[in-house]
Amino acid sequence: MKSLKLTKLSVLVSSLLAAGSIMAQTQTVNVGVSVSATGPAASLGIHERNTVDIVPTKVGDVEIKYFVLDDATDTAQAVRNMRKLISEQRIDVMVGSTVTPGSLGLVDVGAEMKVPVISLAGNAVVVEPQEGAKVWAFKTPQNDALMATAIRHNMEKQGIKKVGYIGFADAYGTSWLSELEKALEGSGIEVVARESFARSDTSVTGQVMKLIAARPDAIVIGTAGTPGALPQTELIQRGFKGVTYHTHGSANNDFLRVCGRACEGVILPVGPVVVADQLDHSHPSKVGALEYIKLYDDKFGEGTFNSFGAHMWDASVLINAAIPAAIESGEQPGTEGFRVAMRDSLENLQEVLGVHGVFNTSKENHNGMDERARVVIKIENGKWVYDPELE
């Protein structure tokens, strides 16, 4: 009889332990990450990968686990990474990729497998229009339309009338050209020359000569990371004296290092985190941005912070903000129901403070940023300098 009681007690204890184990597992949210830590976009992706090491990994009693893979700036590899993370880690959310083509590949997989995707790429084309596969897509970088409008305002201040454009010969470059042309409608500013080049090209002499021949007052360079230094340097070497604008894709210190003095005077719109220490204390992102920069520099070295890593940080901010409502839905992490609940929660975030801006998402807007997510800066003596008069 005593043996029977002990056996029953043992079974009861085992059952309780098993139940506790199951409960613990269901309160763990798995996040997949695919970034371009190698390849042409490595100067961006390395910082995104590094940032995963410092993001918060708990929301209340819920643990968050990140699984990071390198896609080498290759769309096919990004897609393989996501499928691997879905099958092996049962991820609830996917973050990536660093660049637009890879992000679009992930969005297609996200729609197929019902996994929400938070892109780290700048182009609005990742989340617009909000239909089809893109209802599963979100993004933390500012949309190019928001930044293109800031460039227009500066051009109007400077009396610029004719503009040339050179950008990547992919979705990033073409989308930026499209948004720039839309932003300039009704301004009296005309785009008089359009050129493109591949991210891996080593020469843009022909394109730059055509741009200069069109005699523009200014040239906009639609690139991301260190490749943007190539046309910038060529323009200076060929004697271009007009104003040069870059997109927020150039806002990283590796770009400054590679471009050197050729970048002196470049104007670009960026997220507030880039010049957080120069902002007024009333800016909503200042405190969080300075905290992120300290965390990053403490772990990876003084002055190593990069604005692209901050996009990864903001992805974690959105995930953390979305988790409570998804948990309250009663769905369990690791299931399709929970992934749907996460998607729905990500679509209804209000006044969420990121280091790049404030997020207010909706059914129509899966980026959710406004003018608080941009400032206009100039490169002076190899440094980012904020001047409100540029805006």
Tab-separated table of C-alpha atoms in Angstrom:
chain	number	residue	atom	x	y	z
A	1	MET	CA	0.000	0.000	0.000
A	2	LYS	CA	2.823	2.366	0.942
A	3	SER	CA	4.555	1.577	-2.333
A	4	LEU	CA	1.370	2.307	-4.260
A	5	LYS	CA	0.976	5.674	-2.541
A	6	LEU	CA	4.586	6.579	-3.317
A	7	THR	CA	4.045	5.593	-6.930
A	8	LYS	CA	0.936	7.795	-7.180
A	9	LEU	CA	2.790	10.662	-5.540
A	10	SER	CA	5.680	10.245	-7.940
A	11	VAL	CA	3.327	10.292	-10.900
A	12	LEU	CA	1.615	13.412	-9.545
A	13	VAL	CA	4.921	15.221	-9.041
A	14	SER	CA	6.089	14.224	-12.504
A	15	SER	CA	2.851	15.486	-14.004
A	16	LEU	CA	3.145	18.805	-12.213
A	17	LEU	CA	6.754	19.198	-13.306
A	18	ALA	CA	5.807	18.390	-16.884
A	19	ALA	CA	2.948	20.879	-16.759
A	20	GLY	CA	5.282	23.500	-15.362
A	21	SER	CA	7.759	22.783	-18.137
A	22	ILE	CA	5.072	23.165	-20.782
A	23	MET	CA	3.903	26.444	-19.246
A	24	ALA	CA	7.458	27.758	-19.241
A	25	GLN	CA	7.857	26.850	-22.885
A	26	THR	CA	4.605	28.535	-23.885
A	27	GLN	CA	5.815	31.765	-22.260
A	28	THR	CA	8.905	31.956	-24.464
A	29	VAL	CA	8.617	33.996	-27.646
A	30	ASN	CA	11.130	33.041	-30.333
A	31	VAL	CA	12.370	35.735	-32.712
A	32	GLY	CA	14.246	34.951	-35.917
A	33	VAL	CA	16.736	37.434	-37.339
A	34	SER	CA	18.393	37.485	-40.766
A	35	VAL	CA	20.795	40.374	-41.376
A	36	SER	CA	23.541	41.146	-43.862
A	37	ALA	CA	26.580	40.745	-41.617
A	38	THR	CA	28.682	40.047	-44.726
A	39	GLY	CA	28.451	41.154	-48.358
A	40	PRO	CA	27.867	44.688	-49.720
A	41	ALA	CA	25.597	45.701	-46.807
A	42	ALA	CA	27.911	44.426	-44.066
A	43	SER	CA	28.597	47.924	-42.721
A	44	LEU	CA	24.913	48.000	-41.779
A	45	GLY	CA	24.231	44.384	-40.909
A	46	ILE	CA	27.137	43.953	-38.486
A	47	HIS	CA	25.669	46.604	-36.195
A	48	GLU	CA	22.198	45.082	-36.457
A	49	ARG	CA	23.623	41.702	-35.486
A	50	ASN	CA	25.583	43.236	-32.601
A	51	THR	CA	22.503	44.996	-31.267
A	52	VAL	CA	20.749	41.671	-30.712
A	53	ASP	CA	23.282	41.076	-27.916
A	54	ILE	CA	21.993	44.053	-25.910
A	55	VAL	CA	18.219	44.124	-26.492
A	56	PRO	CA	15.913	43.353	-23.537
A	57	THR	CA	14.969	39.676	-23.456
A	58	LYS	CA	12.061	39.714	-21.000
A	59	VAL	CA	8.646	41.361	-20.973
A	60	GLY	CA	7.062	40.702	-17.612
A	61	ASP	CA	7.204	36.934	-17.173
A	62	VAL	CA	7.686	36.281	-20.887
A	63	GLU	CA	11.165	35.343	-22.084
A	64	ILE	CA	12.290	36.384	-25.571
A	65	LYS	CA	14.870	34.326	-27.445
A	66	TYR	CA	16.643	35.614	-30.553
A	67	PHE	CA	18.121	33.370	-33.246
A	68	VAL	CA	20.427	35.228	-35.646
A	69	LEU	CA	21.650	34.166	-39.101
A	70	ASP	CA	23.742	35.985	-41.722
A	71	ASP	CA	22.243	36.267	-45.216
A	72	ALA	CA	25.390	37.774	-46.819
A	73	THR	CA	23.266	40.481	-48.546
A	74	ASP	CA	21.722	37.737	-50.676
A	75	THR	CA	17.950	37.506	-51.076
A	76	ALA	CA	17.913	33.748	-51.668
A	77	GLN	CA	19.961	33.181	-48.510
A	78	ALA	CA	17.645	35.433	-46.494
A	79	VAL	CA	14.689	33.321	-47.615
A	80	ARG	CA	16.525	30.095	-46.725
A	81	ASN	CA	17.371	31.542	-43.322
A	82	MET	CA	13.744	32.328	-42.561
A	83	ARG	CA	12.511	28.902	-43.629
A	84	LYS	CA	15.194	27.296	-41.469
A	85	LEU	CA	14.228	29.386	-38.442
A	86	ILE	CA	10.546	28.578	-38.903
A	87	SER	CA	11.135	24.829	-39.154
A	88	GLU	CA	13.841	24.487	-36.492
A	89	GLN	CA	13.054	27.238	-33.961
A	90	ARG	CA	9.310	27.709	-34.510
A	91	ILE	CA	9.775	31.470	-34.535
A	92	ASP	CA	6.856	33.752	-33.685
A	93	VAL	CA	8.288	36.869	-35.383
A	94	MET	CA	10.948	37.437	-38.059
A	95	VAL	CA	13.257	40.473	-38.179
A	96	GLY	CA	15.141	41.369	-41.361
A	97	SER	CA	16.619	41.756	-43.709
A	98	THR	CA	19.102	44.618	-43.798
A	99	VAL	CA	18.313	45.571	-47.405
A	100	THR	CA	15.118	45.962	-49.401
A	101	PRO	CA	15.417	42.993	-51.818
A	102	GLY	CA	16.039	40.561	-48.962
A	103	SER	CA	13.213	42.058	-46.932
A	104	LEU	CA	10.757	41.597	-49.795
A	105	GLY	CA	11.790	37.950	-49.988
A	106	LEU	CA	11.102	37.509	-46.278
A	107	VAL	CA	7.713	39.190	-46.577
A	108	ASP	CA	6.624	36.619	-49.160
A	109	VAL	CA	7.632	33.795	-46.812
A	110	GLY	CA	5.928	35.561	-43.916
A	111	ALA	CA	2.636	35.671	-45.781
A	112	GLU	CA	2.957	32.038	-46.838
A	113	MET	CA	3.778	30.767	-43.327
A	114	LYS	CA	1.778	33.390	-41.378
A	115	VAL	CA	4.790	34.862	-39.594
A	116	PRO	CA	4.954	38.656	-39.078
A	117	VAL	CA	8.106	40.254	-40.519
A	118	ILE	CA	9.756	43.430	-39.190
A	119	SER	CA	12.073	44.766	-41.883
A	120	LEU	CA	15.236	46.770	-41.193
A	121	ALA	CA	15.257	48.259	-44.722
A	122	GLY	CA	14.333	51.843	-45.523
A	123	ASN	CA	12.080	51.601	-48.580
A	124	ALA	CA	8.348	52.097	-48.178
A	125	VAL	CA	7.852	49.423	-50.845
A	126	VAL	CA	8.413	46.815	-48.112
A	127	VAL	CA	5.124	47.754	-46.432
A	128	GLU	CA	3.183	49.620	-49.118
A	129	PRO	CA	0.557	49.198	-50.348
A	130	GLN	CA	-0.951	47.379	-47.359
A	131	GLU	CA	-2.429	44.459	-49.261
A	132	GLY	CA	-1.540	40.902	-50.190
A	133	ALA	CA	1.636	39.577	-48.594
A	134	LYS	CA	2.476	42.988	-47.138
A	135	VAL	CA	-0.205	42.781	-44.465
A	136	TRP	CA	2.418	40.615	-42.687
A	137	ALA	CA	5.148	43.239	-43.116
A	138	PHE	CA	6.269	45.964	-40.714
A	139	LYS	CA	9.418	48.077	-40.686
A	140	THR	CA	11.398	50.237	-38.276
A	141	PRO	CA	13.437	52.539	-40.587
A	142	GLN	CA	11.774	55.740	-41.702
A	143	ASN	CA	9.962	55.472	-45.021
A	144	ASP	CA	11.813	57.108	-47.900
A	145	ALA	CA	8.823	59.387	-48.565
A	146	LEU	CA	9.225	60.970	-45.126
A	147	MET	CA	12.917	61.591	-45.754
A	148	ALA	CA	12.471	62.746	-49.358
A	149	THR	CA	10.138	65.488	-48.140
A	150	ALA	CA	12.867	66.739	-45.796
A	151	ILE	CA	15.259	66.944	-48.760
A	152	ARG	CA	12.694	68.924	-50.745
A	153	HIS	CA	12.336	71.453	-47.927
A	154	ASN	CA	16.088	72.019	-47.838
A	155	MET	CA	16.263	72.347	-51.618
A	156	GLU	CA	13.555	75.000	-51.552
A	157	LYS	CA	15.477	76.922	-48.892
A	158	GLN	CA	18.580	76.863	-51.073
A	159	GLY	CA	16.782	77.848	-54.265
A	160	ILE	CA	17.683	74.648	-56.102
A	161	LYS	CA	15.874	74.173	-59.422
A	162	LYS	CA	17.585	71.265	-61.199
A	163	VAL	CA	18.486	67.925	-59.611
A	164	GLY	CA	20.393	64.838	-60.722
A	165	TYR	CA	19.926	61.407	-59.151
A	166	ILE	CA	22.125	58.325	-58.865
A	167	GLY	CA	21.159	55.291	-56.819
A	168	PHE	CA	21.366	51.544	-56.527
A	169	ALA	CA	20.089	49.563	-59.510
A	170	ASP	CA	17.707	47.610	-57.268
A	171	ALA	CA	14.509	48.128	-55.268
A	172	TYR	CA	16.208	50.566	-52.884
A	173	GLY	CA	17.468	52.899	-55.600
A	174	THR	CA	14.375	52.791	-57.794
A	175	SER	CA	12.003	53.281	-54.878
A	176	TRP	CA	13.987	56.261	-53.638
A	177	LEU	CA	13.922	57.873	-57.079
A	178	SER	CA	10.162	57.371	-57.254
A	179	GLU	CA	9.604	58.923	-53.822
A	180	LEU	CA	11.943	61.827	-54.600
A	181	GLU	CA	10.037	62.618	-57.784
A	182	LYS	CA	6.751	62.500	-55.862
A	183	ALA	CA	8.149	64.770	-53.155
A	184	LEU	CA	9.281	67.324	-55.743
A	185	GLU	CA	5.889	67.546	-57.475
A	186	GLY	CA	4.632	71.111	-57.471
A	187	SER	CA	7.922	72.505	-56.162
A	188	GLY	CA	9.303	73.761	-59.442
A	189	ILE	CA	12.356	71.538	-58.923
A	190	GLU	CA	13.082	69.255	-61.887
A	191	VAL	CA	14.971	65.956	-61.976
A	192	VAL	CA	17.154	66.414	-65.071
A	193	ALA	CA	19.263	63.230	-64.973
A	194	ARG	CA	18.824	59.726	-63.592
A	195	GLU	CA	21.608	57.148	-63.221
A	196	SER	CA	22.122	53.883	-61.356
A	197	PHE	CA	24.819	51.377	-60.392
A	198	ALA	CA	25.106	47.971	-58.718
A	199	ARG	CA	26.021	47.733	-55.031
A	200	SER	CA	29.155	45.776	-55.939
A	201	ASP	CA	30.371	48.112	-58.742
A	202	THR	CA	33.839	49.605	-58.396
A	203	SER	CA	33.425	52.462	-60.885
A	204	VAL	CA	30.673	54.965	-61.677
A	205	THR	CA	32.700	57.330	-63.860
A	206	GLY	CA	30.351	57.091	-66.843
A	207	GLN	CA	27.250	57.747	-64.769
A	208	VAL	CA	28.816	60.689	-62.943
A	209	MET	CA	29.956	62.314	-66.181
A	210	LYS	CA	26.393	62.119	-67.522
A	211	LEU	CA	25.051	63.667	-64.320
A	212	ILE	CA	27.495	66.575	-64.457
A	213	ALA	CA	26.740	67.116	-68.145
A	214	ALA	CA	23.089	67.770	-67.213
A	215	ARG	CA	24.303	70.757	-65.128
A	216	PRO	CA	22.180	70.152	-62.008
A	217	ASP	CA	22.258	72.451	-58.975
A	218	ALA	CA	22.223	69.416	-56.705
A	219	ILE	CA	22.585	65.640	-56.863
A	220	VAL	CA	20.796	63.105	-54.675
A	221	ILE	CA	22.589	59.808	-54.004
A	222	GLY	CA	20.155	56.979	-53.223
A	223	THR	CA	22.339	54.372	-51.540
A	224	ALA	CA	22.864	52.635	-48.192
A	225	GLY	CA	26.122	51.916	-46.409
A	226	THR	CA	29.658	52.375	-47.711
A	227	PRO	CA	28.830	51.959	-51.454
A	228	GLY	CA	27.451	55.502	-51.375
A	229	ALA	CA	31.021	56.790	-51.013
A	230	LEU	CA	31.773	55.702	-54.600
A	231	PRO	CA	29.586	58.220	-56.500
A	232	GLN	CA	30.235	60.889	-53.863
A	233	THR	CA	34.012	60.623	-54.294
A	234	GLU	CA	33.715	60.538	-58.086
A	235	LEU	CA	31.584	63.678	-58.100
A	236	ILE	CA	34.183	65.601	-56.106
A	237	GLN	CA	37.039	64.308	-58.243
A	238	ARG	CA	35.183	65.406	-61.379
A	239	GLY	CA	34.750	68.924	-60.006
A	240	PHE	CA	31.058	68.982	-59.119
A	241	LYS	CA	30.417	72.183	-57.116
A	242	GLY	CA	26.709	71.840	-56.389
A	243	VAL	CA	24.956	70.525	-53.291
A	244	THR	CA	25.058	66.795	-52.641
A	245	TYR	CA	22.295	65.008	-50.730
A	246	HIS	CA	22.325	61.451	-49.429
A	247	THR	CA	19.510	59.313	-48.086
A	248	HIS	CA	19.427	58.150	-44.469
A	249	GLY	CA	21.028	54.961	-45.782
A	250	SER	CA	24.410	56.709	-45.590
A	251	ALA	CA	24.085	57.549	-41.895
A	252	ASN	CA	26.790	55.275	-40.525
A	253	ASN	CA	30.345	55.907	-39.400
A	254	ASP	CA	31.824	53.424	-41.869
A	255	PHE	CA	30.484	55.637	-44.652
A	256	LEU	CA	32.249	58.640	-43.103
A	257	ARG	CA	35.494	56.671	-42.854
A	258	VAL	CA	35.430	55.411	-46.443
A	259	CYS	CA	34.274	58.691	-47.969
A	260	GLY	CA	36.665	60.929	-46.040
A	261	ARG	CA	36.941	64.570	-47.114
A	262	ALA	CA	34.871	63.915	-50.232
A	263	CYS	CA	31.808	63.911	-47.977
A	264	GLU	CA	32.399	67.363	-46.540
A	265	GLY	CA	29.198	69.399	-46.833
A	266	VAL	CA	26.880	66.478	-47.670
A	267	ILE	CA	23.324	67.042	-46.423
A	268	LEU	CA	21.063	64.173	-45.389
A	269	PRO	CA	17.935	63.451	-43.365
A	270	VAL	CA	18.510	60.962	-40.539
A	271	GLY	CA	16.840	59.475	-37.505
A	272	PRO	CA	17.273	61.488	-34.282
A	273	VAL	CA	19.448	58.783	-32.714
A	274	VAL	CA	22.326	59.784	-35.038
A	275	VAL	CA	22.697	63.161	-33.304
A	276	ALA	CA	20.969	62.378	-30.011
A	277	ASP	CA	23.463	64.338	-27.930
A	278	GLN	CA	22.807	67.466	-30.043
A	279	LEU	CA	19.011	67.408	-29.721
A	280	ASP	CA	16.877	69.492	-27.402
A	281	HIS	CA	15.928	67.683	-24.195
A	282	SER	CA	12.271	67.863	-25.208
A	283	HIS	CA	12.756	65.476	-28.136
A	284	PRO	CA	10.825	62.265	-27.333
A	285	SER	CA	13.587	59.940	-28.537
A	286	LYS	CA	16.561	61.638	-26.887
A	287	VAL	CA	16.650	59.772	-23.567
A	288	GLY	CA	16.132	56.331	-25.112
A	289	ALA	CA	18.639	57.040	-27.877
A	290	LEU	CA	21.360	58.040	-25.434
A	291	GLU	CA	20.697	54.904	-23.375
A	292	TYR	CA	20.986	52.712	-26.467
A	293	ILE	CA	24.218	54.399	-27.563
A	294	LYS	CA	25.735	53.853	-24.110
A	295	LEU	CA	24.757	50.182	-24.069
A	296	TYR	CA	26.214	49.647	-27.523
A	297	ASP	CA	29.454	51.538	-26.950
A	298	ASP	CA	29.992	49.910	-23.547
A	299	LYS	CA	29.852	46.469	-25.172
A	300	PHE	CA	31.479	47.054	-28.543
A	301	GLY	CA	33.782	50.024	-27.977
A	302	GLU	CA	33.559	53.778	-27.617
A	303	GLY	CA	32.222	55.482	-30.718
A	304	THR	CA	31.171	52.241	-32.454
A	305	PHE	CA	27.432	52.970	-32.292
A	306	ASN	CA	25.677	52.901	-35.667
A	307	SER	CA	22.192	54.119	-36.600
A	308	PHE	CA	21.442	50.851	-38.385
A	309	GLY	CA	21.906	48.917	-35.196
A	310	ALA	CA	19.296	51.291	-33.780
A	311	HIS	CA	16.769	49.980	-36.325
A	312	MET	CA	17.286	46.535	-34.793
A	313	TRP	CA	16.816	48.032	-31.330
A	314	ASP	CA	13.523	49.577	-32.444
A	315	ALA	CA	12.423	46.210	-33.840
A	316	SER	CA	12.874	44.791	-30.341
A	317	VAL	CA	10.918	47.758	-28.936
A	318	LEU	CA	7.989	46.927	-31.234
A	319	ILE	CA	8.150	43.228	-30.385
A	320	ASN	CA	8.192	43.966	-26.647
A	321	ALA	CA	5.266	46.363	-27.016
A	322	ALA	CA	3.244	43.804	-29.002
A	323	ILE	CA	3.804	40.774	-26.764
A	324	PRO	CA	1.385	41.628	-23.895
A	325	ALA	CA	-1.692	41.855	-26.134
A	326	ALA	CA	-0.674	38.696	-28.005
A	327	ILE	CA	-0.289	36.801	-24.711
A	328	GLU	CA	-3.623	38.139	-23.470
A	329	SER	CA	-5.292	36.687	-26.573
A	330	GLY	CA	-4.862	33.270	-24.976
A	331	GLU	CA	-2.894	31.901	-27.924
A	332	GLN	CA	0.332	30.050	-27.144
A	333	PRO	CA	3.765	31.080	-28.517
A	334	GLY	CA	4.972	28.689	-31.183
A	335	THR	CA	1.529	28.389	-32.770
A	336	GLU	CA	-0.065	29.962	-35.815
A	337	GLY	CA	-2.675	31.559	-33.593
A	338	PHE	CA	-0.010	33.375	-31.599
A	339	ARG	CA	1.740	34.578	-34.751
A	340	VAL	CA	-1.559	36.011	-35.967
A	341	ALA	CA	-2.058	37.652	-32.565
A	342	MET	CA	1.427	39.188	-32.777
A	343	ARG	CA	0.671	40.528	-36.252
A	344	ASP	CA	-2.573	42.057	-35.019
A	345	SER	CA	-0.849	43.590	-31.991
A	346	LEU	CA	1.970	45.044	-34.100
A	347	GLU	CA	-0.712	46.684	-36.230
A	348	ASN	CA	-2.235	48.552	-33.283
A	349	LEU	CA	0.662	50.151	-31.400
A	350	GLN	CA	0.242	53.705	-30.136
A	351	GLU	CA	2.920	56.223	-29.101
A	352	VAL	CA	5.609	53.588	-28.726
A	353	LEU	CA	8.916	55.376	-28.120
A	354	GLY	CA	11.772	54.131	-30.274
A	355	VAL	CA	15.253	55.585	-30.566
A	356	HIS	CA	14.577	56.587	-34.183
A	357	GLY	CA	11.138	58.042	-33.526
A	358	VAL	CA	7.642	57.417	-32.219
A	359	PHE	CA	5.556	54.560	-33.650
A	360	ASN	CA	1.800	54.722	-34.233
A	361	THR	CA	0.815	51.773	-36.398
A	362	SER	CA	-2.537	51.044	-37.990
A	363	LYS	CA	-4.155	48.831	-40.593
A	364	GLU	CA	-3.073	51.307	-43.269
A	365	ASN	CA	0.365	52.161	-41.864
A	366	HIS	CA	2.837	49.441	-40.834
A	367	ASN	CA	5.698	51.859	-40.217
A	368	GLY	CA	3.868	54.420	-38.128
A	369	MET	CA	6.502	57.169	-38.017
A	370	ASP	CA	5.971	60.912	-38.424
A	371	GLU	CA	8.156	64.040	-38.557
A	372	ARG	CA	9.492	63.271	-35.071
A	373	ALA	CA	11.506	60.488	-36.724
A	374	ARG	CA	13.707	62.771	-38.808
A	375	VAL	CA	16.202	65.587	-38.502
A	376	VAL	CA	18.380	67.100	-41.216
A	377	ILE	CA	22.136	67.130	-40.692
A	378	LYS	CA	25.329	68.105	-42.487
A	379	ILE	CA	28.745	66.475	-42.565
A	380	GLU	CA	31.347	68.890	-41.212
A	381	ASN	CA	34.947	67.923	-40.435
A	382	GLY	CA	34.045	64.264	-40.697
A	383	LYS	CA	31.203	64.497	-38.162
A	384	TRP	CA	27.412	64.555	-38.164
A	385	VAL	CA	26.250	68.079	-37.307
A	386	TYR	CA	22.630	68.938	-36.539
A	387	ASP	CA	21.379	72.377	-37.545
A	388	PRO	CA	17.651	73.181	-37.249
A	389	GLU	CA	18.093	75.760	-40.025
A	390	LEU	CA	18.605	72.911	-42.521
A	391	GLU	CA	15.044	71.666	-42.008
